[in-house]
mmCIF file of C-alpha atoms and ligand atoms in Angstrom:
data_model
loop_
_atom_site.group_PDB
_atom_site.id
_atom_site.type_symbol
_atom_site.label_atom_id
_atom_site.label_comp_id
_atom_site.label_asym_id
_atom_site.label_seq_id
_atom_site.Cartn_x
_atom_site.Cartn_y
_atom_site.Cartn_z
ATOM 1 C CA MET A 1 -7.958 -44.079 -11.059
ATOM 2 C CA LEU A 2 -7.971 -47.368 -12.634
ATOM 3 C CA VAL A 3 -11.460 -48.925 -12.995
ATOM 4 C CA LEU A 4 -12.338 -52.635 -13.937
ATOM 5 C CA GLY A 5 -15.625 -52.886 -15.892
ATOM 6 C CA ILE A 6 -17.766 -55.947 -16.299
ATOM 7 C CA GLU A 7 -20.557 -56.188 -18.410
ATOM 8 C CA THR A 8 -22.794 -59.334 -18.374
ATOM 9 C CA SER A 9 -26.476 -57.964 -18.952
ATOM 10 C CA CYS A 10 -27.233 -60.291 -21.669
ATOM 11 C CA ASP A 11 -25.282 -62.459 -24.168
ATOM 12 C CA GLU A 12 -21.927 -60.747 -24.400
ATOM 13 C CA THR A 13 -19.295 -60.778 -21.719
ATOM 14 C CA GLY A 14 -17.180 -57.581 -21.732
ATOM 15 C CA VAL A 15 -14.350 -56.559 -19.544
ATOM 16 C CA ALA A 16 -12.497 -53.369 -19.582
ATOM 17 C CA LEU A 17 -10.107 -51.271 -18.114
ATOM 18 C CA TYR A 18 -10.359 -47.475 -18.022
ATOM 19 C CA HIS A 19 -7.795 -45.135 -16.569
ATOM 20 C CA SER A 20 -8.904 -41.720 -15.295
ATOM 21 C CA GLU A 21 -6.033 -39.846 -17.264
ATOM 22 C CA ARG A 22 -4.605 -42.329 -19.873
ATOM 23 C CA GLY A 23 -8.075 -43.446 -20.944
ATOM 24 C CA LEU A 24 -9.037 -46.919 -21.971
ATOM 25 C CA LEU A 25 -6.238 -49.087 -21.466
ATOM 26 C CA GLY A 26 -7.501 -52.263 -22.989
ATOM 27 C CA HIS A 27 -11.028 -54.032 -23.667
ATOM 28 C CA THR A 28 -12.238 -57.565 -24.600
ATOM 29 C CA LEU A 29 -15.588 -58.977 -25.665
ATOM 30 C CA TYR A 30 -16.652 -62.626 -25.734
ATOM 31 C CA SER A 31 -20.023 -62.562 -27.851
ATOM 32 C CA GLN A 32 -22.490 -65.811 -27.121
ATOM 33 C CA ALA A 33 -24.382 -65.055 -30.477
ATOM 34 C CA ARG A 34 -23.338 -68.661 -31.895
ATOM 35 C CA LEU A 35 -24.480 -70.198 -28.652
ATOM 36 C CA HIS A 36 -27.897 -68.644 -29.039
ATOM 37 C CA ALA A 37 -28.081 -68.893 -32.806
ATOM 38 C CA ALA A 38 -29.478 -72.285 -32.509
ATOM 39 C CA TYR A 39 -32.575 -71.366 -30.591
ATOM 40 C CA GLY A 40 -33.500 -67.955 -32.627
ATOM 41 C CA GLY A 41 -33.099 -66.000 -29.097
ATOM 42 C CA VAL A 42 -31.053 -65.645 -26.164
ATOM 43 C CA VAL A 43 -31.847 -68.467 -23.725
ATOM 44 C CA PRO A 44 -31.097 -66.611 -20.174
ATOM 45 C CA GLU A 45 -29.974 -69.578 -18.457
ATOM 46 C CA LEU A 46 -27.570 -70.683 -20.964
ATOM 47 C CA ALA A 47 -26.107 -66.754 -21.114
ATOM 48 C CA SER A 48 -25.724 -67.153 -17.231
ATOM 49 C CA ARG A 49 -23.616 -70.385 -17.457
ATOM 50 C CA ASP A 50 -21.539 -68.871 -20.342
ATOM 51 C CA HIS A 51 -20.705 -65.790 -18.450
ATOM 52 C CA ILE A 52 -19.581 -67.801 -15.528
ATOM 53 C CA ARG A 53 -17.263 -69.716 -18.059
ATOM 54 C CA ARG A 54 -15.796 -66.579 -19.682
ATOM 55 C CA VAL A 55 -15.681 -63.516 -17.129
ATOM 56 C CA LEU A 56 -12.519 -64.461 -15.347
ATOM 57 C CA PRO A 57 -10.220 -66.037 -18.203
ATOM 58 C CA LEU A 58 -11.247 -62.707 -20.042
ATOM 59 C CA THR A 59 -10.474 -60.340 -16.990
ATOM 60 C CA ARG A 60 -7.037 -62.105 -16.798
ATOM 61 C CA GLY A 61 -6.140 -62.074 -20.521
ATOM 62 C CA LEU A 62 -6.888 -58.127 -20.759
ATOM 63 C CA LEU A 63 -4.806 -57.601 -17.489
ATOM 64 C CA GLU A 64 -2.015 -58.882 -18.870
ATOM 65 C CA GLN A 65 -2.609 -57.476 -22.201
ATOM 66 C CA ALA A 66 -2.808 -54.185 -20.879
ATOM 67 C CA GLY A 67 0.311 -54.866 -18.418
ATOM 68 C CA CYS A 68 -1.759 -53.842 -15.492
ATOM 69 C CA ARG A 69 -1.848 -55.843 -11.993
ATOM 70 C CA LEU A 70 -5.182 -56.696 -10.138
ATOM 71 C CA GLU A 71 -3.448 -54.560 -7.145
ATOM 72 C CA GLU A 72 -3.305 -51.438 -9.192
ATOM 73 C CA LEU A 73 -7.371 -51.344 -9.514
ATOM 74 C CA THR A 74 -9.309 -48.645 -7.559
ATOM 75 C CA ALA A 75 -12.646 -50.070 -8.228
ATOM 76 C CA VAL A 76 -14.497 -52.701 -10.104
ATOM 77 C CA ALA A 77 -17.881 -51.800 -11.880
ATOM 78 C CA TYR A 78 -20.310 -54.057 -13.159
ATOM 79 C CA THR A 79 -23.653 -53.855 -14.943
ATOM 80 C CA GLU A 80 -26.463 -53.738 -12.166
ATOM 81 C CA GLY A 81 -29.147 -53.829 -14.580
ATOM 82 C CA PRO A 82 -31.656 -53.621 -16.616
ATOM 83 C CA GLY A 83 -30.937 -57.171 -17.933
ATOM 84 C CA LEU A 84 -31.294 -60.539 -17.429
ATOM 85 C CA ALA A 85 -31.252 -61.286 -13.729
ATOM 86 C CA GLY A 86 -29.243 -64.571 -13.957
ATOM 87 C CA ALA A 87 -26.787 -62.768 -16.175
ATOM 88 C CA LEU A 88 -26.383 -59.715 -14.133
ATOM 89 C CA LEU A 89 -25.960 -61.793 -11.248
ATOM 90 C CA VAL A 90 -22.400 -63.255 -12.649
ATOM 91 C CA GLY A 91 -21.009 -60.031 -13.149
ATOM 92 C CA ALA A 92 -21.998 -58.509 -9.847
ATOM 93 C CA ALA A 93 -20.958 -61.693 -8.289
ATOM 94 C CA VAL A 94 -17.482 -61.692 -9.775
ATOM 95 C CA ALA A 95 -17.108 -57.721 -9.413
ATOM 96 C CA HIS A 96 -17.959 -57.906 -5.632
ATOM 97 C CA GLY A 97 -15.997 -60.849 -4.918
ATOM 98 C CA LEU A 98 -12.838 -59.185 -6.630
ATOM 99 C CA ALA A 99 -13.474 -55.883 -5.079
ATOM 100 C CA TYR A 100 -13.799 -57.350 -1.556
ATOM 101 C CA ALA A 101 -10.565 -59.348 -1.730
ATOM 102 C CA LEU A 102 -8.720 -56.303 -2.742
ATOM 103 C CA GLY A 103 -10.330 -53.996 -0.357
ATOM 104 C CA ILE A 104 -11.575 -51.484 -3.193
ATOM 105 C CA PRO A 105 -15.252 -50.279 -3.743
ATOM 106 C CA ALA A 106 -17.484 -52.163 -6.312
ATOM 107 C CA LEU A 107 -20.157 -49.907 -8.324
ATOM 108 C CA GLY A 108 -22.978 -51.272 -10.028
ATOM 109 C CA VAL A 109 -23.777 -49.079 -13.248
ATOM 110 C CA HIS A 110 -26.660 -48.793 -15.074
ATOM 111 C CA HIS A 111 -26.608 -50.300 -18.509
ATOM 112 C CA LEU A 112 -28.570 -47.671 -20.355
ATOM 113 C CA GLU A 113 -26.532 -44.546 -18.769
ATOM 114 C CA ALA A 114 -23.378 -46.557 -19.920
ATOM 115 C CA HIS A 115 -24.698 -46.607 -23.433
ATOM 116 C CA LEU A 116 -25.690 -42.829 -23.275
ATOM 117 C CA LEU A 117 -22.384 -41.978 -22.331
ATOM 118 C CA SER A 118 -20.382 -44.060 -24.708
ATOM 119 C CA PRO A 119 -19.912 -41.622 -27.398
ATOM 120 C CA LEU A 120 -17.970 -39.424 -24.922
ATOM 121 C CA LEU A 121 -15.239 -41.833 -25.125
ATOM 122 C CA SER A 122 -14.740 -40.874 -28.781
ATOM 123 C CA LYS A 123 -13.231 -37.411 -29.976
ATOM 124 C CA PRO A 124 -14.935 -35.303 -30.727
ATOM 125 C CA ALA A 125 -17.252 -35.885 -27.912
ATOM 126 C CA PRO A 126 -20.453 -33.949 -27.385
ATOM 127 C CA GLY A 127 -20.637 -31.906 -24.613
ATOM 128 C CA PHE A 128 -23.891 -31.454 -22.472
ATOM 129 C CA PRO A 129 -26.863 -31.049 -22.769
ATOM 130 C CA PHE A 130 -27.663 -33.430 -25.692
ATOM 131 C CA LEU A 131 -30.402 -35.663 -27.017
ATOM 132 C CA ALA A 132 -29.918 -39.382 -26.974
ATOM 133 C CA LEU A 133 -31.814 -41.757 -28.945
ATOM 134 C CA LEU A 134 -31.025 -44.776 -27.220
ATOM 135 C CA VAL A 135 -31.799 -47.818 -29.508
ATOM 136 C CA SER A 136 -30.725 -51.284 -28.541
ATOM 137 C CA GLY A 137 -32.388 -55.011 -28.279
ATOM 138 C CA GLY A 138 -34.457 -54.118 -25.278
ATOM 139 C CA HIS A 139 -35.050 -50.261 -25.145
ATOM 140 C CA THR A 140 -36.081 -47.294 -27.700
ATOM 141 C CA GLN A 141 -35.847 -44.200 -25.939
ATOM 142 C CA LEU A 142 -35.224 -40.430 -26.636
ATOM 143 C CA VAL A 143 -33.688 -38.808 -23.734
ATOM 144 C CA ARG A 144 -32.474 -35.379 -22.780
ATOM 145 C CA VAL A 145 -29.435 -35.563 -21.259
ATOM 146 C CA SER A 146 -28.352 -32.422 -19.277
ATOM 147 C CA GLY A 147 -25.341 -33.925 -17.218
ATOM 148 C CA VAL A 148 -24.307 -37.358 -15.830
ATOM 149 C CA GLY A 149 -27.195 -38.948 -13.840
ATOM 150 C CA THR A 150 -29.824 -36.117 -15.399
ATOM 151 C CA TYR A 151 -31.810 -37.728 -17.722
ATOM 152 C CA GLU A 152 -35.221 -36.908 -18.762
ATOM 153 C CA LEU A 153 -37.051 -39.472 -20.649
ATOM 154 C CA LEU A 154 -38.872 -37.607 -24.016
ATOM 155 C CA GLY A 155 -40.441 -40.703 -25.538
ATOM 156 C CA GLU A 156 -39.927 -44.390 -25.902
ATOM 157 C CA THR A 157 -41.657 -47.723 -27.387
ATOM 158 C CA VAL A 158 -44.937 -48.564 -26.216
ATOM 159 C CA ASP A 159 -44.214 -52.126 -27.290
ATOM 160 C CA ASP A 160 -41.044 -53.732 -29.147
ATOM 161 C CA ALA A 161 -37.679 -52.021 -29.220
ATOM 162 C CA ALA A 162 -36.318 -51.116 -32.313
ATOM 163 C CA GLY A 163 -33.725 -53.845 -31.968
ATOM 164 C CA GLU A 164 -36.353 -56.444 -31.232
ATOM 165 C CA ALA A 165 -38.030 -55.304 -34.375
ATOM 166 C CA PHE A 166 -35.173 -56.261 -36.388
ATOM 167 C CA ASP A 167 -34.459 -59.455 -34.647
ATOM 168 C CA LYS A 168 -38.152 -60.483 -34.849
ATOM 169 C CA THR A 169 -38.626 -59.685 -38.585
ATOM 170 C CA ALA A 170 -35.286 -60.851 -39.730
ATOM 171 C CA LYS A 171 -36.249 -64.554 -37.971
ATOM 172 C CA VAL A 172 -39.374 -64.504 -40.147
ATOM 173 C CA LEU A 173 -37.008 -63.967 -43.042
ATOM 174 C CA GLY A 174 -35.057 -66.882 -42.035
ATOM 175 C CA LEU A 175 -32.239 -65.101 -40.816
ATOM 176 C CA GLY A 176 -29.919 -66.162 -38.153
ATOM 177 C CA TYR A 177 -29.414 -64.400 -34.604
ATOM 178 C CA PRO A 178 -29.010 -61.713 -33.704
ATOM 179 C CA GLY A 179 -31.160 -60.379 -36.821
ATOM 180 C CA GLY A 180 -30.127 -56.951 -37.193
ATOM 181 C CA PRO A 181 -26.776 -56.740 -38.699
ATOM 182 C CA ALA A 182 -28.145 -60.083 -40.757
ATOM 183 C CA LEU A 183 -31.186 -57.859 -41.987
ATOM 184 C CA ALA A 184 -29.122 -54.877 -42.827
ATOM 185 C CA LYS A 185 -26.743 -56.842 -45.031
ATOM 186 C CA LEU A 186 -29.670 -58.622 -46.845
ATOM 187 C CA ALA A 187 -30.994 -55.203 -47.114
ATOM 188 C CA GLU A 188 -28.297 -54.056 -49.394
ATOM 189 C CA ARG A 189 -29.305 -56.081 -52.195
ATOM 190 C CA GLY A 190 -32.803 -55.345 -52.082
ATOM 191 C CA HIS A 191 -34.760 -52.045 -52.866
ATOM 192 C CA PRO A 192 -37.398 -50.482 -50.415
ATOM 193 C CA GLY A 193 -40.814 -49.621 -51.811
ATOM 194 C CA LYS A 194 -41.290 -52.986 -53.488
ATOM 195 C CA PHE A 195 -43.645 -53.772 -50.745
ATOM 196 C CA THR A 196 -45.182 -51.624 -48.479
ATOM 197 C CA LEU A 197 -45.190 -51.510 -44.493
ATOM 198 C CA PRO A 198 -46.297 -49.232 -42.107
ATOM 199 C CA ARG A 199 -44.436 -46.701 -40.566
ATOM 200 C CA PRO A 200 -45.885 -46.682 -36.932
ATOM 201 C CA MET A 201 -47.079 -43.884 -34.784
ATOM 202 C CA MET A 202 -45.402 -41.297 -37.235
ATOM 203 C CA ALA A 203 -47.965 -39.080 -36.961
ATOM 204 C CA SER A 204 -48.936 -39.591 -33.166
ATOM 205 C CA GLY A 205 -47.870 -36.378 -32.193
ATOM 206 C CA ASP A 206 -45.593 -37.439 -29.415
ATOM 207 C CA LEU A 207 -42.239 -38.884 -29.166
ATOM 208 C CA ASN A 208 -43.207 -42.316 -28.531
ATOM 209 C CA PHE A 209 -42.646 -45.223 -31.137
ATOM 210 C CA SER A 210 -44.569 -48.790 -31.620
ATOM 211 C CA PHE A 211 -42.839 -51.605 -33.568
ATOM 212 C CA SER A 212 -44.690 -54.750 -32.849
ATOM 213 C CA GLY A 213 -47.129 -54.253 -35.949
ATOM 214 C CA LEU A 214 -44.116 -54.595 -38.170
ATOM 215 C CA LYS A 215 -43.558 -58.002 -37.450
ATOM 216 C CA THR A 216 -47.416 -58.798 -37.919
ATOM 217 C CA ALA A 217 -46.958 -57.185 -41.391
ATOM 218 C CA VAL A 218 -43.909 -59.048 -42.528
ATOM 219 C CA LEU A 219 -45.715 -62.349 -41.053
ATOM 220 C CA THR A 220 -48.604 -61.576 -43.275
ATOM 221 C CA ILE A 221 -46.750 -60.904 -46.580
ATOM 222 C CA ALA A 222 -44.353 -63.990 -45.505
ATOM 223 C CA ARG A 223 -47.352 -66.378 -45.458
ATOM 224 C CA GLU A 224 -49.374 -65.025 -48.689
ATOM 225 C CA ARG A 225 -46.671 -65.225 -50.905
ATOM 226 C CA THR A 226 -43.193 -67.196 -51.787
ATOM 227 C CA LEU A 227 -40.331 -64.919 -51.408
ATOM 228 C CA ASP A 228 -37.326 -65.442 -53.562
ATOM 229 C CA GLU A 229 -33.907 -64.393 -53.135
ATOM 230 C CA ALA A 230 -34.678 -61.129 -54.646
ATOM 231 C CA ALA A 231 -38.078 -60.720 -52.781
ATOM 232 C CA ARG A 232 -36.434 -61.383 -49.722
ATOM 233 C CA ALA A 233 -33.843 -58.711 -50.119
ATOM 234 C CA ASP A 234 -36.606 -56.296 -51.331
ATOM 235 C CA LEU A 235 -38.962 -56.806 -48.224
ATOM 236 C CA ALA A 236 -35.541 -56.579 -45.946
ATOM 237 C CA ALA A 237 -34.985 -53.401 -47.473
ATOM 238 C CA GLU A 238 -38.468 -52.087 -46.681
ATOM 239 C CA ILE A 239 -38.100 -53.321 -43.254
ATOM 240 C CA GLU A 240 -34.829 -51.343 -42.506
ATOM 241 C CA ALA A 241 -36.436 -48.382 -44.104
ATOM 242 C CA ALA A 242 -39.582 -48.504 -42.144
ATOM 243 C CA ILE A 243 -37.701 -48.877 -38.678
ATOM 244 C CA VAL A 244 -35.232 -46.174 -40.089
ATOM 245 C CA GLU A 245 -37.460 -43.689 -41.246
ATOM 246 C CA VAL A 246 -39.517 -43.520 -37.679
ATOM 247 C CA LEU A 247 -36.552 -43.244 -35.635
ATOM 248 C CA ALA A 248 -35.160 -40.555 -37.404
ATOM 249 C CA ALA A 249 -38.191 -38.387 -37.967
ATOM 250 C CA LYS A 250 -38.891 -39.002 -33.958
ATOM 251 C CA ALA A 251 -35.253 -37.880 -33.091
ATOM 252 C CA LEU A 252 -35.463 -34.897 -35.743
ATOM 253 C CA ALA A 253 -38.990 -33.809 -33.973
ATOM 254 C CA ALA A 254 -37.431 -34.262 -30.539
ATOM 255 C CA LEU A 255 -34.444 -31.880 -31.816
ATOM 256 C CA GLU A 256 -36.972 -29.616 -32.758
ATOM 257 C CA GLU A 257 -38.954 -29.721 -29.372
ATOM 258 C CA THR A 258 -36.206 -29.544 -27.265
ATOM 259 C CA GLY A 259 -33.854 -26.586 -29.312
ATOM 260 C CA LEU A 260 -30.975 -29.073 -28.739
ATOM 261 C CA ALA A 261 -28.021 -29.050 -31.336
ATOM 262 C CA HIS A 262 -26.318 -32.273 -30.265
ATOM 263 C CA LEU A 263 -28.022 -35.928 -31.044
ATOM 264 C CA VAL A 264 -26.112 -38.862 -29.666
ATOM 265 C CA VAL A 265 -27.044 -42.115 -30.773
ATOM 266 C CA ALA A 266 -26.407 -45.535 -28.883
ATOM 267 C CA GLY A 267 -27.200 -48.668 -28.204
ATOM 268 C CA GLY A 268 -26.581 -51.618 -31.071
ATOM 269 C CA VAL A 269 -29.093 -50.396 -33.547
ATOM 270 C CA GLY A 270 -26.885 -47.253 -33.701
ATOM 271 C CA ALA A 271 -24.306 -49.698 -35.631
ATOM 272 C CA ASN A 272 -26.903 -49.457 -38.311
ATOM 273 C CA GLN A 273 -25.424 -47.665 -41.578
ATOM 274 C CA SER A 274 -29.009 -46.785 -43.177
ATOM 275 C CA LEU A 275 -29.797 -45.158 -39.894
ATOM 276 C CA ARG A 276 -26.771 -43.208 -39.393
ATOM 277 C CA SER A 277 -26.619 -41.894 -42.939
ATOM 278 C CA ARG A 278 -30.404 -40.761 -42.866
ATOM 279 C CA LEU A 279 -29.662 -39.015 -39.279
ATOM 280 C CA SER A 280 -26.507 -37.394 -40.416
ATOM 281 C CA LYS A 281 -27.889 -35.611 -43.375
ATOM 282 C CA ALA A 282 -31.336 -34.733 -41.699
ATOM 283 C CA ALA A 283 -29.625 -33.247 -38.926
ATOM 284 C CA CYS A 284 -26.857 -31.470 -40.977
ATOM 285 C CA LYS A 285 -29.837 -29.719 -42.797
ATOM 286 C CA ARG A 286 -31.091 -28.598 -39.213
ATOM 287 C CA GLY A 287 -27.488 -27.266 -38.303
ATOM 288 C CA CYS A 288 -27.269 -30.289 -35.616
ATOM 289 C CA THR A 289 -24.491 -32.503 -35.406
ATOM 290 C CA VAL A 290 -24.653 -36.263 -34.801
ATOM 291 C CA PHE A 291 -22.215 -38.269 -32.536
ATOM 292 C CA TYR A 292 -21.886 -42.082 -32.479
ATOM 293 C CA PRO A 293 -19.910 -44.192 -30.383
ATOM 294 C CA GLU A 294 -17.348 -46.204 -32.236
ATOM 295 C CA LEU A 295 -18.912 -49.220 -33.768
ATOM 296 C CA GLU A 296 -17.195 -51.461 -31.482
ATOM 297 C CA PHE A 297 -18.817 -49.670 -28.577
ATOM 298 C CA CYS A 298 -22.237 -49.605 -30.121
ATOM 299 C CA THR A 299 -23.447 -52.852 -28.808
ATOM 300 C CA ASP A 300 -22.639 -54.187 -25.553
ATOM 301 C CA ASN A 301 -19.180 -53.909 -24.135
ATOM 302 C CA GLY A 302 -17.203 -53.409 -20.722
ATOM 303 C CA ALA A 303 -15.560 -50.396 -21.939
ATOM 304 C CA MET A 304 -18.729 -48.244 -21.509
ATOM 305 C CA ILE A 305 -19.449 -49.847 -18.130
ATOM 306 C CA ALA A 306 -15.691 -48.725 -16.959
ATOM 307 C CA PHE A 307 -15.895 -45.691 -18.684
ATOM 308 C CA ALA A 308 -19.380 -44.733 -17.038
ATOM 309 C CA ALA A 309 -18.091 -46.156 -13.479
ATOM 310 C CA ALA A 310 -15.214 -43.805 -13.831
ATOM 311 C CA LEU A 311 -17.340 -40.641 -14.478
ATOM 312 C CA ARG A 312 -19.496 -41.326 -11.656
ATOM 313 C CA LEU A 313 -16.250 -42.398 -9.399
ATOM 314 C CA GLN A 314 -14.715 -38.669 -10.198
ATOM 315 C CA HIS A 315 -16.946 -36.665 -8.701
ATOM 316 C CA SER A 316 -18.406 -39.336 -5.863
ATOM 317 C CA ALA A 317 -18.542 -40.311 -2.307
ATOM 318 C CA VAL A 318 -18.746 -44.075 -3.984
ATOM 319 C CA SER A 319 -14.861 -43.898 -4.104
ATOM 320 C CA CYS A 320 -14.923 -44.219 -0.258
ATOM 321 C CA GLN A 321 -17.333 -47.053 0.076
ATOM 322 C CA LEU A 322 -15.611 -50.552 0.147
ATOM 323 C CA SER A 323 -17.396 -53.572 -1.365
ATOM 324 C CA ALA A 324 -19.937 -54.846 0.930
ATOM 325 C CA LEU A 325 -20.637 -58.727 0.731
ATOM 326 C CA SER A 326 -24.507 -58.480 0.037
ATOM 327 C CA PHE A 327 -25.303 -56.905 -3.023
ATOM 328 C CA THR A 328 -28.419 -57.071 -5.660
ATOM 329 C CA VAL A 329 -29.191 -56.542 -9.104
ATOM 330 C CA ARG A 330 -31.956 -54.908 -10.952
ATOM 331 C CA PRO A 331 -33.412 -56.621 -13.854
ATOM 332 C CA ARG A 332 -35.865 -53.809 -14.407
ATOM 333 C CA TRP A 333 -34.469 -50.322 -13.750
ATOM 334 C CA ASP A 334 -35.959 -46.938 -14.382
ATOM 335 C CA LEU A 335 -32.959 -44.382 -15.921
ATOM 336 C CA GLU A 336 -34.977 -41.411 -14.396
ATOM 337 C CA THR A 337 -34.430 -42.785 -11.103
ATOM 338 C CA LEU A 338 -30.779 -42.224 -11.072
ATOM 339 C CA ALA A 339 -29.317 -39.655 -9.127
ATOM 340 C CA PRO A 340 -27.477 -36.808 -10.743
ATOM 341 C CA GLN A 341 -23.725 -36.604 -10.359
ATOM 342 C CA PRO A 342 -22.622 -33.942 -7.721
ATOM 343 C CA VAL A 343 -20.672 -31.064 -9.385
HETATM 344 O O1 KG4 B 401 -27.264 -52.433 -27.350
HETATM 345 P P1 KG4 B 401 -27.225 -54.046 -27.611
HETATM 346 O O2 KG4 B 401 -25.723 -54.466 -28.234
HETATM 347 O O3 KG4 B 401 -27.544 -54.746 -26.352
HETATM 348 C C1 KG4 B 401 -29.031 -54.645 -25.888
HETATM 349 O O4 KG4 B 401 -28.638 -53.917 -24.696
HETATM 350 O O5 KG4 B 401 -29.902 -54.919 -26.422
HETATM 351 O O6 KG4 B 401 -28.198 -54.082 -28.915
HETATM 352 C C2 KG4 B 401 -28.471 -55.348 -29.770
HETATM 353 C C3 KG4 B 401 -29.445 -54.998 -30.710
HETATM 354 C C4 KG4 B 401 -30.266 -56.392 -31.467
HETATM 355 O O7 KG4 B 401 -30.801 -56.284 -31.597
HETATM 356 C C5 KG4 B 401 -29.518 -56.501 -32.622
HETATM 357 O O8 KG4 B 401 -30.055 -56.881 -34.023
HETATM 358 C C6 KG4 B 401 -29.255 -54.927 -33.043
HETATM 359 O O9 KG4 B 401 -28.873 -54.601 -31.758
HETATM 360 N N1 KG4 B 401 -28.233 -54.281 -34.086
HETATM 361 C C7 KG4 B 401 -28.476 -53.902 -35.340
HETATM 362 C C8 KG4 B 401 -27.338 -53.742 -35.988
HETATM 363 N N2 KG4 B 401 -26.305 -54.048 -35.350
HETATM 364 C C9 KG4 B 401 -26.940 -54.831 -34.025
HETATM 365 N N3 KG4 B 401 -29.486 -53.423 -35.781
HETATM 366 C C10 KG4 B 401 -29.828 -52.958 -36.938
HETATM 367 N N4 KG4 B 401 -28.656 -52.940 -38.017
HETATM 368 C C11 KG4 B 401 -26.980 -53.224 -37.154
HETATM 369 N N5 KG4 B 401 -26.366 -53.174 -37.923
HETATM 370 ZN ZN1 ZN B 402 -27.171 -52.432 -24.538
#
């Protein structure tokens, strides 16, 4: 089984080829970060237009690099949601067009399911069941993953996502977009504790998060005093520490509550080294193991889409359904509504 995966939910155009026996044959990514940087965030209309420009040349290049022909494909997978409607439509239209022309199925993939399963692309892979901390620009969730398609939401953010908190506070500090990696880099030169920021909902007694207050607290500090280079680095270090401490505390509480021994960290914020080292140390003390996707598969990519689709197709009747010419995308899509994979 050879699956082409297409990711266009936000500002990365990702394509990948996954073979059920030979594994990942290749993947390519085009990041639109520079396009959106001037606006300090993703401009949906620009994102859609750029996906249109990139997706077919990227796919052609990928097939050439991997030495595969379109006719060898078994299915074309694409991100059906959640994400920006116009951006999602580009991937969906291309996937359905290709699949229809080739007489093969087109399979819509849930973007968060693909993030959750992405650590299974690496060795050693966690076995089911595991706890997943999903931390991206749009989502912050703790999910019990009992199998492909069997997800129980244990807690989530009540306002901003962790990645959004990184991006928004980075903007206040005058850092470029996307803010997460830039803020993490600046934080390396600073010291947490020189400023005091809240650790929101740390004592809420549940597994929910709240990050919107951080941005306001950082704004207040930035308005009240002039920040020289050293102070900016100290503030960045405190912001990172506040976000990381809350994420780690809630993930550990969820391990305790569920009795699960494997923690998977997925989504763009999972690339944060401070979060990684804090989680690994704390989980190790509890006798738990933490699994991360390869760094290149933490942020949005086509490989996780092709892989999630291949897992679904292995046991599913979907493989028999050819692409229809009508399709929809789901800008909002609840992970828990997904059907479990038949065993
Ligand atoms: O999963 P992802 O690529 O896209 C979404 O589905 O949202 O995550 C993007 C988010 C952005 O908010 C970005 O700032 C954040 O992940 N991010 C990071 C780091 N790398 C990416 N945040 C903190 N530290 C990083 N090293
Ligand atoms: Zn994502």
